[in-house]
Short mmCIF file of C-alpha atoms in Angstrom, two decimals:
data_model
loop_
_atom_site.label_atom_id
_atom_site.label_comp_id
_atom_site.label_asym_id
_atom_site.label_seq_id
_atom_site.Cartn_x
_atom_site.Cartn_y
_atom_site.Cartn_z
CA MET A 1 18.30 -28.51 -17.53
CA SER A 2 17.93 -31.95 -16.18
CA SER A 3 18.84 -30.67 -12.63
CA LEU A 4 15.76 -28.29 -12.98
CA ARG A 5 13.47 -31.17 -13.95
CA ASP A 6 14.79 -33.32 -11.11
CA ASP A 7 14.18 -30.40 -8.66
CA ALA A 8 10.60 -29.87 -9.68
CA LYS A 9 9.95 -33.72 -9.41
CA SER A 10 11.76 -33.70 -6.02
CA ARG A 11 9.13 -31.22 -4.31
CA HIS A 12 6.31 -34.08 -4.24
CA SER A 13 8.66 -36.61 -2.71
CA ALA A 14 7.91 -37.91 0.95
CA GLY A 15 11.01 -36.03 2.19
CA TRP A 16 9.29 -32.64 2.20
CA PRO A 17 8.42 -31.53 5.53
CA GLY A 18 4.78 -31.02 5.75
CA THR A 19 3.44 -33.34 3.10
CA GLU A 20 1.75 -35.43 5.80
CA GLU A 21 0.00 -32.72 7.54
CA LEU A 22 -1.30 -31.43 3.94
CA ALA A 23 -2.72 -34.87 2.85
CA TRP A 24 -4.25 -35.63 6.18
CA ALA A 25 -7.52 -33.99 4.87
CA ARG A 26 -8.53 -33.54 1.36
CA TRP A 27 -7.77 -29.97 0.77
CA ASP A 28 -4.46 -30.49 -0.82
CA THR A 29 -5.67 -28.52 -3.88
CA TRP A 30 -4.97 -25.11 -5.04
CA PHE A 31 -8.58 -23.96 -4.43
CA GLY A 32 -8.46 -25.50 -1.12
CA THR A 33 -5.54 -23.32 0.01
CA ALA A 34 -6.92 -20.14 -1.78
CA LEU A 35 -10.37 -20.13 -0.29
CA PRO A 36 -9.47 -20.01 3.49
CA VAL A 37 -6.77 -17.46 2.77
CA PHE A 38 -9.39 -15.46 0.82
CA LEU A 39 -12.07 -15.77 3.49
CA PHE A 40 -9.66 -14.60 6.31
CA LEU A 41 -8.63 -11.48 4.34
CA VAL A 42 -12.25 -10.67 3.44
CA LEU A 43 -13.28 -10.84 6.93
CA SER A 44 -10.49 -9.39 8.62
CA GLN A 45 -9.62 -6.63 6.22
CA THR A 46 -12.61 -5.40 4.10
CA PHE A 47 -13.79 -2.72 6.56
CA ASP A 48 -10.25 -1.96 8.43
CA ARG A 49 -9.92 1.88 7.88
CA LEU A 50 -12.07 1.96 4.69
CA LEU A 51 -11.81 5.15 2.88
CA ARG A 52 -9.63 6.39 5.86
CA ASN A 53 -6.35 6.33 4.44
CA ASN A 54 -4.71 6.51 0.87
CA GLU A 55 -8.08 5.40 -0.62
CA LEU A 56 -9.17 9.21 0.10
CA LEU A 57 -6.64 9.99 -2.41
CA THR A 58 -6.44 7.07 -5.01
CA ILE A 59 -10.08 6.78 -5.52
CA PRO A 60 -11.02 10.20 -6.45
CA TRP A 61 -7.77 10.29 -8.59
CA ALA A 62 -8.96 7.06 -10.25
CA LEU A 63 -12.52 8.51 -10.99
CA GLN A 64 -10.99 11.71 -12.18
CA LEU A 65 -8.74 9.50 -14.67
CA VAL A 66 -11.85 7.99 -16.27
CA ASP A 67 -14.14 10.88 -16.12
CA PRO A 68 -12.13 14.08 -16.60
CA ASP A 69 -15.18 16.32 -16.54
CA TRP A 70 -15.93 15.31 -12.85
CA LEU A 71 -13.59 17.89 -11.23
CA PRO A 72 -11.81 19.60 -13.95
CA GLN A 73 -10.73 22.42 -11.81
CA ASP A 74 -8.77 20.44 -9.24
CA TRP A 75 -5.28 20.72 -9.71
CA LEU A 76 -3.89 17.57 -8.05
CA LEU A 77 -6.47 15.26 -9.36
CA ASN A 78 -5.73 16.36 -12.88
CA THR A 79 -1.90 15.59 -12.58
CA PRO A 80 -0.48 12.29 -14.15
CA VAL A 81 -1.29 9.35 -12.26
CA GLY A 82 2.20 7.71 -12.84
CA ASN A 83 2.60 4.01 -12.03
CA GLN A 84 -1.02 3.97 -10.81
CA LEU A 85 -2.42 3.80 -14.30
CA LEU A 86 -3.50 0.12 -14.35
CA THR A 87 -5.08 0.10 -11.01
CA ALA A 88 -6.51 3.63 -11.35
CA THR A 89 -8.12 2.57 -14.59
CA LEU A 90 -9.97 -0.58 -12.83
CA THR A 91 -10.63 1.76 -9.75
CA GLY A 92 -12.24 4.71 -11.82
CA ALA A 93 -14.56 2.32 -13.77
CA LEU A 94 -15.79 0.62 -10.48
CA VAL A 95 -16.32 3.93 -8.56
CA LYS A 96 -18.17 5.34 -11.56
CA GLN A 97 -20.47 2.47 -11.52
CA PHE A 98 -20.87 1.78 -7.83
CA GLY A 99 -20.21 5.08 -5.94
CA PHE A 100 -17.25 5.87 -3.83
CA VAL A 101 -17.67 3.35 -0.67
CA TYR A 102 -19.18 0.56 -2.66
CA GLY A 103 -16.63 0.79 -5.17
CA ALA A 104 -14.01 0.76 -2.61
CA VAL A 105 -15.38 -2.41 -0.92
CA LEU A 106 -15.77 -4.18 -4.35
CA LEU A 107 -12.24 -3.37 -5.18
CA ARG A 108 -10.64 -4.47 -2.06
CA VAL A 109 -12.70 -7.93 -2.24
CA ILE A 110 -11.07 -8.10 -5.89
CA SER A 111 -7.80 -7.40 -4.73
CA TYR A 112 -7.93 -10.02 -1.78
CA GLY A 113 -9.10 -12.44 -4.26
CA LEU A 114 -6.07 -11.99 -6.36
CA LEU A 115 -3.61 -11.83 -3.20
CA ALA A 116 -5.20 -15.12 -2.20
CA ALA A 117 -4.70 -16.82 -5.45
CA GLY A 118 -0.94 -15.82 -5.63
CA LEU A 119 -0.54 -16.94 -2.04
CA ALA A 120 -2.07 -20.25 -2.86
CA SER A 121 0.15 -20.90 -5.65
CA LEU A 122 3.24 -20.05 -3.42
CA LEU A 123 2.08 -21.94 -0.51
CA ARG A 124 1.56 -25.03 -2.54
CA ALA A 125 5.05 -24.40 -4.13
CA VAL A 126 6.54 -24.67 -0.84
CA ARG A 127 4.29 -27.28 0.77
CA ILE A 128 2.68 -25.07 3.43
CA PRO A 129 -0.98 -25.84 4.58
CA ALA A 130 -3.76 -23.23 4.29
CA ALA A 131 -4.30 -23.51 8.11
CA TYR A 132 -0.88 -22.57 9.01
CA ALA A 133 -1.08 -19.73 6.49
CA VAL A 134 -4.16 -18.35 8.22
CA VAL A 135 -2.47 -18.21 11.52
CA ALA A 136 0.86 -16.75 9.76
CA LEU A 137 -1.34 -14.04 8.07
CA TRP A 138 -3.08 -13.38 11.37
CA VAL A 139 0.66 -12.75 13.12
CA PHE A 140 1.61 -10.53 10.27
CA LEU A 141 -1.79 -8.19 10.51
CA ALA A 142 -1.34 -8.23 14.25
CA MET A 143 2.18 -6.92 14.05
CA GLY A 144 1.35 -4.15 11.58
CA GLN A 145 2.38 -5.98 8.34
CA GLY A 146 5.90 -4.49 8.58
CA ILE A 147 9.15 -4.29 10.53
CA ALA A 148 9.43 -0.25 10.78
CA ALA A 149 8.89 1.61 7.62
CA GLY A 150 4.90 1.61 7.65
CA GLU A 151 4.62 -0.47 4.70
CA TRP A 152 1.83 -3.02 4.07
CA ILE A 153 0.48 -5.63 1.71
CA PHE A 154 -3.16 -6.49 2.76
CA ARG A 155 -5.51 -3.53 3.36
CA ALA A 156 -6.78 -0.95 0.86
CA ALA A 157 -6.74 -1.77 -2.81
CA GLU A 158 -3.90 0.08 -4.42
CA SER A 159 -1.39 -0.23 -7.21
CA LYS A 160 1.34 -1.99 -4.79
CA THR A 161 -1.46 -4.43 -3.40
CA PHE A 162 -2.12 -5.82 -6.82
CA ALA A 163 1.67 -5.74 -7.56
CA TYR A 164 2.29 -7.89 -4.57
CA ALA A 165 -0.35 -10.54 -5.90
CA TRP A 166 1.71 -10.73 -8.94
CA VAL A 167 4.82 -11.01 -7.05
CA PHE A 168 3.46 -14.06 -5.05
CA PHE A 169 2.43 -15.76 -8.37
CA GLY A 170 6.15 -15.20 -9.70
CA LEU A 171 7.65 -16.47 -6.31
CA ALA A 172 5.68 -19.70 -6.76
CA HIS A 173 7.46 -20.13 -10.06
CA LEU A 174 10.81 -18.82 -8.88
CA VAL A 175 11.11 -21.24 -5.97
CA GLU A 176 10.47 -24.18 -8.45
CA ARG A 177 13.19 -22.55 -10.76
CA ARG A 178 10.66 -21.90 -13.45
CA TYR A 179 12.57 -18.63 -14.20
CA THR A 180 10.66 -17.66 -17.28
CA TRP A 181 7.18 -17.45 -15.81
CA ALA A 182 8.55 -16.14 -12.70
CA TYR A 183 10.22 -13.07 -14.24
CA GLY A 184 7.01 -12.65 -16.59
CA PHE A 185 4.94 -12.03 -13.45
CA PHE A 186 7.59 -9.83 -11.68
CA GLY A 187 7.25 -7.83 -14.89
CA LEU A 188 3.59 -7.50 -14.51
CA ALA A 189 4.12 -6.44 -10.91
CA THR A 190 6.36 -3.78 -12.32
CA SER A 191 3.59 -2.68 -14.71
CA PHE A 192 1.27 -2.08 -11.56
CA HIS A 193 3.84 -0.58 -9.37
CA PHE A 194 7.48 0.10 -10.58
CA LEU A 195 9.15 0.09 -7.12
CA VAL A 196 7.56 -3.07 -5.87
CA GLY A 197 8.37 -4.86 -9.26
CA GLY A 198 11.83 -3.11 -9.44
CA TYR A 199 13.10 -4.24 -6.03
CA THR A 200 11.58 -7.65 -6.46
CA LEU A 201 13.72 -8.12 -9.88
CA LEU A 202 16.62 -7.35 -7.99
CA ALA A 203 16.17 -9.85 -5.24
CA ALA A 204 15.18 -12.44 -8.11
CA LEU A 205 18.44 -11.69 -9.90
CA LEU A 206 20.55 -12.16 -6.92
CA LEU A 207 18.79 -15.37 -6.25
CA SER A 208 19.14 -16.47 -9.90
CA LEU A 209 22.63 -15.84 -10.04
CA HIS A 210 23.12 -17.76 -6.49
CA GLU A 211 21.31 -20.73 -8.04
CA ARG A 212 23.58 -20.66 -11.08
CA CYS A 213 20.66 -19.99 -13.49
CA PRO A 214 22.05 -20.78 -17.01
CA PRO A 215 22.81 -17.50 -18.92
CA ARG A 216 20.70 -18.18 -21.82
CA LEU A 217 17.51 -19.05 -19.63
CA LEU A 218 17.97 -16.00 -17.64
CA ALA A 219 18.40 -13.66 -20.72
CA LYS A 220 14.90 -15.27 -21.90
CA SER A 221 13.46 -14.63 -18.74
CA LEU A 222 14.66 -10.97 -18.49
CA ALA A 223 13.04 -10.51 -22.01
CA LEU A 224 9.69 -11.72 -20.71
CA PHE A 225 10.11 -9.56 -17.66
CA GLY A 226 10.57 -6.48 -19.98
CA ALA A 227 7.73 -7.43 -22.13
CA TRP A 228 5.50 -7.56 -19.26
CA ALA A 229 6.87 -4.53 -17.60
CA VAL A 230 6.24 -2.46 -20.40
CA VAL A 231 3.49 -0.05 -18.77
CA GLY A 232 5.79 0.38 -15.89
CA ILE A 233 8.89 1.13 -18.10
CA TYR A 234 6.86 3.61 -20.04
CA ASN A 235 5.62 5.40 -17.21
CA VAL A 236 9.18 5.69 -15.71
CA ALA A 237 10.46 6.82 -19.12
CA GLN A 238 7.82 9.52 -19.28
CA GLU A 239 8.89 10.72 -16.00
CA LEU A 240 12.59 10.93 -16.89
CA LEU A 241 11.80 12.62 -20.02
CA ALA A 242 9.82 15.20 -18.32
CA GLY A 243 13.22 16.44 -16.70
CA LEU A 244 14.38 16.54 -13.19
CA PRO A 245 12.49 18.49 -10.54
CA PRO A 246 14.30 21.14 -8.30
CA ASP A 247 16.87 19.65 -5.81
CA ASN A 248 14.26 20.27 -2.88
CA ALA A 249 11.86 17.48 -4.36
CA SER A 250 13.68 14.80 -2.76
CA TYR A 251 13.81 16.55 0.53
CA VAL A 252 9.94 17.42 0.54
CA LEU A 253 9.51 13.67 -0.26
CA ALA A 254 11.65 12.23 2.21
CA TYR A 255 11.34 14.32 5.00
CA ILE A 256 8.29 16.35 4.78
CA ARG A 257 5.47 13.93 3.24
CA GLN A 258 6.79 10.52 3.51
CA PRO A 259 9.18 10.27 6.50
CA HIS A 260 7.08 7.31 7.97
CA HIS A 261 8.36 5.44 4.91
CA LEU A 262 11.77 6.94 4.38
CA ALA A 263 13.41 8.66 7.25
CA PRO A 264 14.39 6.01 9.88
CA ALA A 265 15.36 8.75 12.22
CA THR A 266 11.48 9.63 12.64
CA TRP A 267 10.57 6.03 13.07
CA GLU A 268 8.94 5.31 16.54
CA GLY A 269 9.13 2.27 18.68
CA MET A 270 11.40 -0.59 19.10
CA TRP A 271 11.87 -1.11 15.44
CA PRO A 272 15.56 -2.09 15.79
CA VAL A 273 14.63 -4.89 18.13
CA ARG A 274 11.89 -5.95 15.82
CA LEU A 275 14.39 -6.14 12.79
CA ALA A 276 17.05 -7.98 14.98
CA LEU A 277 14.42 -10.66 16.06
CA PHE A 278 13.22 -11.25 12.36
CA ILE A 279 16.97 -11.44 11.19
CA ALA A 280 17.55 -14.07 14.06
CA ALA A 281 14.22 -15.92 13.16
CA TRP A 282 15.42 -16.08 9.56
CA ILE A 283 18.63 -17.72 10.57
CA VAL A 284 16.64 -20.14 12.73
CA VAL A 285 14.11 -21.13 9.84
CA TYR A 286 16.99 -21.33 7.42
CA LEU A 287 18.67 -23.92 9.29
CA HIS A 288 15.61 -25.96 9.78
CA ALA A 289 14.70 -25.50 6.03
CA ARG A 290 17.89 -25.41 3.97
CA SER A 291 17.47 -29.06 2.87
CA VAL A 292 13.96 -28.14 1.51
CA PRO A 293 14.92 -26.63 -1.95
CA GLY A 294 11.75 -24.55 -2.47
CA THR A 295 11.58 -23.17 0.86
CA ARG A 296 15.33 -22.40 1.06
CA ARG A 297 15.17 -20.58 -2.25
CA LEU A 298 11.93 -18.54 -0.89
CA LEU A 299 14.14 -17.84 2.35
CA LEU A 300 17.15 -16.50 0.19
CA PHE A 301 14.81 -14.39 -1.72
CA GLY A 302 13.53 -12.72 1.50
CA ALA A 303 17.17 -12.37 2.70
CA PHE A 304 17.96 -10.33 -0.65
CA THR A 305 14.85 -8.29 -0.09
CA ILE A 306 16.45 -6.98 3.12
CA ILE A 307 19.73 -5.85 1.29
CA PRO A 308 17.98 -2.43 -0.11
CA PHE A 309 16.66 -1.93 3.52
CA GLY A 310 20.11 -2.21 4.97
CA VAL A 311 21.66 -0.03 2.51
CA GLY A 312 18.98 2.57 3.17
CA LEU A 313 19.77 2.16 7.04
CA ALA A 314 23.29 2.82 6.32
CA VAL A 315 22.74 5.86 3.82
CA ALA A 316 20.22 7.69 5.89
CA PRO A 317 22.29 9.49 8.23
CA PHE A 318 24.01 11.16 5.55
CA ASP A 319 21.29 11.58 3.02
CA HIS A 320 20.10 14.83 4.33
CA GLN A 321 18.26 15.70 1.08
CA GLY A 322 16.82 12.37 0.26
CA ALA A 323 18.59 11.85 -2.65
CA PHE A 324 18.62 8.25 -2.28
CA LEU A 325 15.96 7.70 0.21
CA GLN A 326 13.41 8.86 -2.26
CA TYR A 327 13.51 5.59 -4.02
CA PHE A 328 11.94 3.71 -1.07
CA PRO A 329 14.72 1.29 -0.43
CA PHE A 330 12.72 -0.09 2.54
CA ARG A 331 9.59 -0.96 0.53
CA LEU A 332 10.02 -4.62 -0.05
CA GLY A 333 11.84 -5.85 2.76
CA ASP A 334 9.90 -4.25 5.36
CA THR A 335 6.91 -6.38 4.41
CA LEU A 336 8.04 -9.47 2.42
CA PHE A 337 11.02 -10.43 4.64
CA PRO A 338 8.95 -10.81 7.59
CA LEU A 339 6.04 -12.46 5.71
CA ILE A 340 8.43 -15.04 4.33
CA VAL A 341 10.10 -15.57 7.85
CA LEU A 342 6.57 -16.29 9.48
CA LEU A 343 5.69 -18.70 6.53
CA GLY A 344 9.00 -20.46 6.91
CA THR A 345 8.53 -20.92 10.57
CA TYR A 346 6.15 -23.77 9.68
CA HIS A 347 9.23 -25.91 9.02
CA VAL A 348 10.39 -25.34 12.45
CA ALA A 349 7.15 -26.35 13.93
CA VAL A 350 7.21 -29.44 11.83
CA ARG A 351 10.59 -30.42 13.19
CA TRP A 352 9.93 -29.60 16.77
CA THR A 353 6.23 -30.69 17.23
CA ASN A 354 4.26 -34.00 17.18
CA ARG A 355 3.35 -34.36 13.70
CA SER A 356 0.12 -36.11 14.60
CA MET A 357 -0.99 -33.37 16.56
CA LEU A 358 0.25 -30.32 14.46
CA ALA A 359 -2.51 -30.51 11.71
CA PRO A 360 -5.53 -30.67 13.93
CA LEU A 361 -4.09 -27.83 16.30
CA LEU A 362 -3.38 -25.70 13.21
CA VAL A 363 -6.89 -26.33 11.76
CA LEU A 364 -8.55 -25.59 15.15
CA SER A 365 -6.37 -22.41 15.42
CA ALA A 366 -7.36 -21.30 12.09
CA CYS A 367 -11.06 -21.82 12.65
CA MET A 368 -10.94 -19.89 15.81
CA LEU A 369 -9.27 -16.95 13.99
CA MET A 370 -11.99 -17.37 11.31
CA VAL A 371 -14.71 -17.32 13.90
CA SER A 372 -13.12 -14.16 15.52
CA ALA A 373 -12.85 -12.39 12.08
CA ALA A 374 -16.32 -13.33 11.06
CA HIS A 375 -17.65 -11.91 14.35
CA ALA A 376 -15.93 -8.51 13.85
CA PHE A 377 -16.87 -8.60 10.13
CA ALA A 378 -20.64 -9.08 11.04
CA LYS A 379 -20.39 -6.41 13.80
CA GLN A 380 -18.62 -3.91 11.25
CA ALA A 381 -21.11 -4.81 8.46
CA ARG A 382 -23.98 -4.03 10.79
CA LYS A 383 -22.80 -0.33 11.47
CA PHE A 384 -21.87 0.00 7.67
CA ASP A 385 -24.33 2.54 6.11
CA GLY A 386 -22.52 3.20 2.77
CA ASN A 387 -20.94 6.58 3.92
CA VAL A 388 -17.66 7.74 4.80
CA ARG A 389 -17.22 7.74 8.56
CA GLU A 390 -16.43 11.36 9.69
CA GLN A 391 -17.47 13.69 12.37
CA ARG A 392 -21.11 14.84 11.94
CA PRO A 393 -20.24 18.63 11.65
CA TRP A 394 -17.61 17.98 8.89
CA VAL A 395 -20.11 15.71 7.13
CA GLU A 396 -22.73 18.50 7.05
CA VAL A 397 -20.68 21.28 5.67
CA CYS A 398 -19.63 18.84 2.91
CA GLU A 399 -23.09 18.05 2.23
CA TRP A 400 -24.06 21.71 2.00
CA ILE A 401 -21.27 22.37 -0.60
CA ARG A 402 -22.21 19.29 -2.66
CA GLN A 403 -25.76 20.32 -2.67
CA GLN A 404 -25.48 24.12 -3.04
CA THR A 405 -22.70 24.92 -5.23
CA PRO A 406 -21.92 24.28 -8.86
CA ARG A 407 -19.66 21.18 -9.95
CA ASP A 408 -16.76 23.43 -10.96
CA VAL A 409 -16.34 25.56 -7.82
CA VAL A 410 -12.82 25.36 -5.99
CA VAL A 411 -12.81 25.39 -2.40
CA LEU A 412 -10.13 26.23 0.12
CA THR A 413 -10.17 23.85 3.14
CA PRO A 414 -8.35 22.84 6.14
CA PRO A 415 -5.14 20.66 4.98
CA THR A 416 -5.83 17.82 7.03
CA LYS A 417 -9.43 16.92 5.92
CA PRO A 418 -8.81 14.53 2.86
CA SER A 419 -12.36 13.25 3.01
CA PHE A 420 -13.58 16.61 1.65
CA THR A 421 -13.29 15.47 -2.07
CA VAL A 422 -15.30 12.32 -1.39
CA LEU A 423 -18.09 13.90 0.74
CA ALA A 424 -18.29 17.12 -1.06
CA GLN A 425 -17.13 16.22 -4.64
CA ARG A 426 -15.69 19.56 -5.14
CA ALA A 427 -12.19 20.75 -6.06
CA THR A 428 -9.85 21.91 -3.31
CA VAL A 429 -6.75 23.79 -3.28
CA PHE A 430 -4.65 21.55 -0.93
CA GLN A 431 -4.69 18.50 1.13
CA PHE A 432 -1.54 17.20 2.85
CA ARG A 433 -2.38 13.46 2.20
CA PHE A 434 -2.94 14.14 -1.43
CA PHE A 435 0.56 13.74 -2.78
CA PRO A 436 1.35 13.85 -6.24
CA PHE A 437 2.43 10.55 -8.04
CA THR A 438 5.25 12.33 -10.28
CA ARG A 439 8.29 14.18 -9.13
CA ALA A 440 7.63 17.24 -11.48
CA ALA A 441 4.68 18.11 -9.54
CA ILE A 442 6.24 18.14 -6.00
CA PRO A 443 7.42 21.72 -6.04
CA GLU A 444 3.90 22.98 -6.65
CA TRP A 445 2.61 20.78 -3.83
CA HIS A 446 5.14 22.25 -1.38
CA ALA A 447 4.39 25.52 -2.58
CA ARG A 448 0.68 25.26 -1.72
CA LEU A 449 1.53 23.57 1.60
CA ILE A 450 3.63 26.77 2.56
CA ASP A 451 0.71 28.90 1.52
CA VAL A 452 -2.32 27.30 3.39
CA THR A 453 0.00 27.05 6.51
CA GLY A 454 1.25 30.68 6.36
CA GLY A 455 4.77 29.20 6.05
CA ALA A 456 4.77 27.83 9.68
CA LYS A 457 7.89 25.87 10.69
CA LEU A 458 6.97 22.24 11.26
CA GLU A 459 7.91 20.85 14.49
CA LYS A 460 7.03 17.35 13.25
CA THR A 461 6.86 16.06 9.81
CA GLY A 462 4.61 13.43 7.92
CA PHE A 463 1.28 12.77 9.44
CA ALA A 464 2.58 13.55 12.78
CA ALA A 465 2.45 17.32 11.74
CA GLY A 466 -1.41 17.10 11.21
CA PRO A 467 -2.42 18.92 14.44
CA GLN A 468 0.20 21.65 13.88
CA LEU A 469 -1.01 22.04 10.24
CA GLU A 470 -4.55 22.18 11.18
CA ALA A 471 -3.74 24.95 13.81
CA ALA A 472 -1.77 27.04 11.24
CA TYR A 473 -4.52 26.98 8.82
CA HIS A 474 -7.20 28.12 11.40
CA ASP A 475 -4.88 30.65 12.63
CA LEU A 476 -4.44 32.54 9.11
CA THR A 477 -6.25 35.99 9.10
CA ASP A 478 -9.12 36.91 7.07
CA ALA A 479 -6.82 38.74 4.61
CA GLU A 480 -4.46 35.81 4.42
CA LEU A 481 -7.25 33.38 3.65
CA ALA A 482 -8.66 35.83 1.08
CA ARG A 483 -5.39 36.12 -0.51
CA ILE A 484 -4.80 32.44 -0.74
CA ALA A 485 -8.25 31.84 -2.08
CA ARG A 486 -7.73 34.29 -4.79
CA LYS A 487 -4.43 32.96 -5.64
CA TYR A 488 -5.75 29.48 -6.38
CA GLY A 489 -9.26 30.57 -7.74
CA ALA A 490 -11.08 29.48 -4.66
CA GLU A 491 -14.62 30.98 -4.69
CA LEU A 492 -15.31 29.43 -1.13
CA ILE A 493 -13.38 28.97 2.17
CA VAL A 494 -14.05 26.26 4.91
CA ALA A 495 -12.91 27.13 8.35
CA ARG A 496 -13.75 26.86 11.82
CA CYS A 497 -16.37 29.34 12.82
CA ALA A 498 -15.08 32.55 14.23
CA ASP A 499 -15.52 36.43 14.13
CA ARG A 500 -14.33 36.93 10.66
CA LEU A 501 -15.35 40.35 9.69
CA ASP A 502 -13.71 40.64 6.29
CA LEU A 503 -15.24 37.45 4.94
CA THR A 504 -18.74 36.99 3.73
CA LEU A 505 -20.52 34.09 5.72
CA GLU A 506 -22.46 31.57 3.48
CA TYR A 507 -23.19 28.66 5.88
CA SER A 508 -22.44 27.79 9.31
CA ASN A 509 -23.30 24.68 11.56
CA GLY A 510 -21.58 26.07 14.69
CA THR A 511 -18.40 24.14 14.12
CA TYR A 512 -17.56 24.90 10.49
CA CYS A 513 -18.40 28.02 8.35
CA VAL A 514 -18.29 28.45 4.76
CA TYR A 515 -17.14 31.93 3.45
CA ARG A 516 -16.72 34.01 0.48
CA PRO A 517 -13.36 35.96 0.12
CA GLY A 518 -14.97 38.93 -1.31
CA ALA A 519 -13.66 41.14 -4.02
CA SER A 520 -9.95 41.78 -4.54
CA PRO A 521 -9.06 45.01 -2.71
#
């Protein structure tokens, strides 16, 4: 245990690279580190794809959780929220109070504050100045936040976003070998998102064993992890007790709905080159920072996050049903590994640049990035009108439905229009982006997909299948649309305007029409 105390003291010694750069200005405080990181995230990310991605699913789902009378007829929104429970409760309360768009903005700002706080704790633990962190974050955002699997940390406020914030807090303790607190925060991350917390726990255990953590201390730490992970453990236990879904559920998840996260064969671009470059960069950074205890541990943790990633790549060619891939082996390594490498590169810069020039250069670069982000933020804010950005004909048909139909109506809509729920605030039969959070509901989701596309064989999968899904829906005959509507209790059908003789026209704006299916023959 004395070695733990000695190590905690040694991080303040002059031998730590970067101490001089941190002390050149009087910003060597936690707040002085968190504030610029928070401002950069707010300026660069607040309006990025606002209500144009998963928020179109998570926000209505959260509102339905806290207000079950909102859309009681919507099948998907009334299925269990799974490991989204904590975030959904907060999200639902904010949206109910401030509305969809302003609630989403406020939720993002809250999540960026928590992320910045966690990052500030980690940056101070490994002696990396805030100016360099801003530059590293800019590079991380510019490269898409991930290596290949479409994962991200800083964007919409979702369960995994809050989970990553707690991971940063935990890493700040882990690199200083304060294992009990580290595992506690990892448990909290698990309660917010079981997969993020679970893979973090695996990497932390490997690092703890590598660092020869005393067994009694490790047991105490794991006990605190279990206590703080109780919500996540409960959610997973509920799903396990519900029984296993049919065999094709994993295939639907991995190869139809989530291939951008789970199926390497569908990934586009030069991702193998990106992966190789980051591994090579990790080696270079580790050679420069291995004498710095905290940074060395952070880099080792990053390397351990890439192990499930590598296993996933090895298994993928043989896992034709997604039996292993359904557990998202690429989730943690795809994002944390490159972020850790980018942060660790600071020590390479300290080693190979003029230290008297490095700090002013970093501050100047960070200020330029802040000004650029502020300019983009101001431009986006001027255009922001508090509404979901969509094509005008689609907004018009949604507004007509919201104003002219009862709240409990069910509407059959094109499967690639997830904004319908937010704009029309009515129940829908199926949306491709609206995927259930529990395995038990996947077969029903797949059955509805087959129905609304007429069983069309998809040439592409995932979001790349969007144009084909849209075309297949609009190619359905009047009789097929009416049959699907009656099957799922839909009183209205939204489709592109066409000569539909067997459906009753209720509204038209020239692009989209609203029909009634008519009486059953």
